[in-house]
Amino acid sequence: MFSPSKDSSMSVSNQTFEIKFLEVIKSFVFDFEESNDMDDPVLDHVDSLEFVEIVMDLEDKFNIEIPDAETEEIVTFNELKTLVKSKLSID
């Protein structure tokens, strides 16, 4: 999950972020509904390997690095979203 060659200075608008974030999540959780499922525990929808794949896809999509120690703290999709937004400096 950690690649030293990535550059976290990629500029992404909040709207673009929302679209891309949901694309990644929905590629693993086909019936995901943002209005209902954002506060759900991630592992209620995917297994731990799929969670790692989601994180890796988000790293690739947004050109960021998310250390394993930070992903271990994630419980809900909202927490994952907040973490990725923090890496991109999006409020």
Coordinates of C-alpha atoms in Angstrom, one line a residue:
M1 CA 0.0 0.0 0.0
F2 CA 2.9 2.4 0.5
S3 CA 4.8 3.7 -2.6
P4 CA 7.5 6.3 -2.2
S5 CA 7.0 7.5 -5.8
K6 CA 3.5 8.9 -5.3
D7 CA 2.9 12.6 -5.2
S8 CA 0.1 13.9 -2.9
S9 CA 0.0 17.3 -4.5
M10 CA -2.7 16.3 -7.0
S11 CA -5.4 19.0 -7.0
V12 CA -9.0 17.6 -6.8
S13 CA -12.2 19.5 -6.4
N14 CA -14.6 18.3 -3.8
Q15 CA -17.2 17.4 -6.4
T16 CA -14.6 15.4 -8.4
F17 CA -13.4 13.7 -5.2
E18 CA -17.0 12.6 -4.3
I19 CA -17.5 11.1 -7.7
K20 CA -14.2 9.2 -7.8
F21 CA -14.5 8.1 -4.2
L22 CA -17.9 6.6 -4.8
E23 CA -16.7 4.9 -8.1
V24 CA -14.1 3.0 -6.1
I25 CA -16.5 2.0 -3.3
K26 CA -19.2 1.0 -5.7
S27 CA -16.7 -1.2 -7.7
F28 CA -16.6 -3.4 -4.5
V29 CA -20.0 -2.7 -2.9
F30 CA -22.4 -2.9 -5.8
D31 CA -25.5 -1.9 -3.8
F32 CA -23.8 0.9 -1.9
E33 CA -26.0 3.9 -1.2
E34 CA -24.2 7.0 0.0
S35 CA -27.2 8.3 1.8
N36 CA -27.6 5.0 3.8
D37 CA -24.2 3.3 4.0
M38 CA -21.6 5.9 4.8
D39 CA -21.8 5.3 8.5
D40 CA -21.8 1.6 8.2
P41 CA -18.7 -0.4 9.2
V42 CA -16.7 -1.1 6.0
L43 CA -16.2 -4.7 7.0
D44 CA -20.0 -5.2 7.1
H45 CA -19.8 -4.8 3.3
V46 CA -16.4 -6.2 2.3
D47 CA -13.9 -8.6 3.7
S48 CA -10.5 -7.5 4.9
L49 CA -8.8 -8.3 1.6
E50 CA -11.3 -6.2 -0.3
F51 CA -10.8 -3.4 2.1
V52 CA -7.1 -3.4 1.3
E53 CA -7.9 -3.4 -2.4
I54 CA -10.2 -0.4 -1.9
V55 CA -7.5 1.5 -0.1
M56 CA -5.0 0.6 -2.9
D57 CA -7.5 1.7 -5.6
L58 CA -8.0 5.0 -3.7
E59 CA -4.3 5.5 -3.5
D60 CA -4.0 5.0 -7.2
K61 CA -7.0 7.0 -8.2
F62 CA -5.9 10.0 -6.1
N63 CA -2.2 9.6 -6.3
I64 CA -1.8 9.5 -2.5
E65 CA -0.1 7.3 0.1
I66 CA -2.1 5.9 3.0
P67 CA 0.1 4.1 5.6
D68 CA -1.2 0.8 6.9
A69 CA -1.2 2.3 10.5
E70 CA -3.8 4.8 9.4
T71 CA -6.0 2.3 7.7
E72 CA -6.1 0.2 10.9
E73 CA -8.0 3.0 12.5
I74 CA -10.8 3.1 9.9
V75 CA -14.2 1.6 10.8
T76 CA -16.8 3.4 8.6
F77 CA -16.9 4.6 5.0
N78 CA -17.1 8.1 6.3
E79 CA -13.9 7.7 8.2
L80 CA -12.2 6.3 5.1
K81 CA -13.5 9.3 3.1
T82 CA -12.3 11.8 5.7
L83 CA -8.8 10.1 5.7
V84 CA -8.5 10.3 1.9
K85 CA -9.8 13.9 1.9
S86 CA -7.2 14.8 4.5
K87 CA -4.5 13.4 2.2
L88 CA -5.7 15.7 -0.6
S89 CA -6.2 18.7 1.7
I90 CA -9.9 18.9 0.9
D91 CA -12.3 20.3 3.6

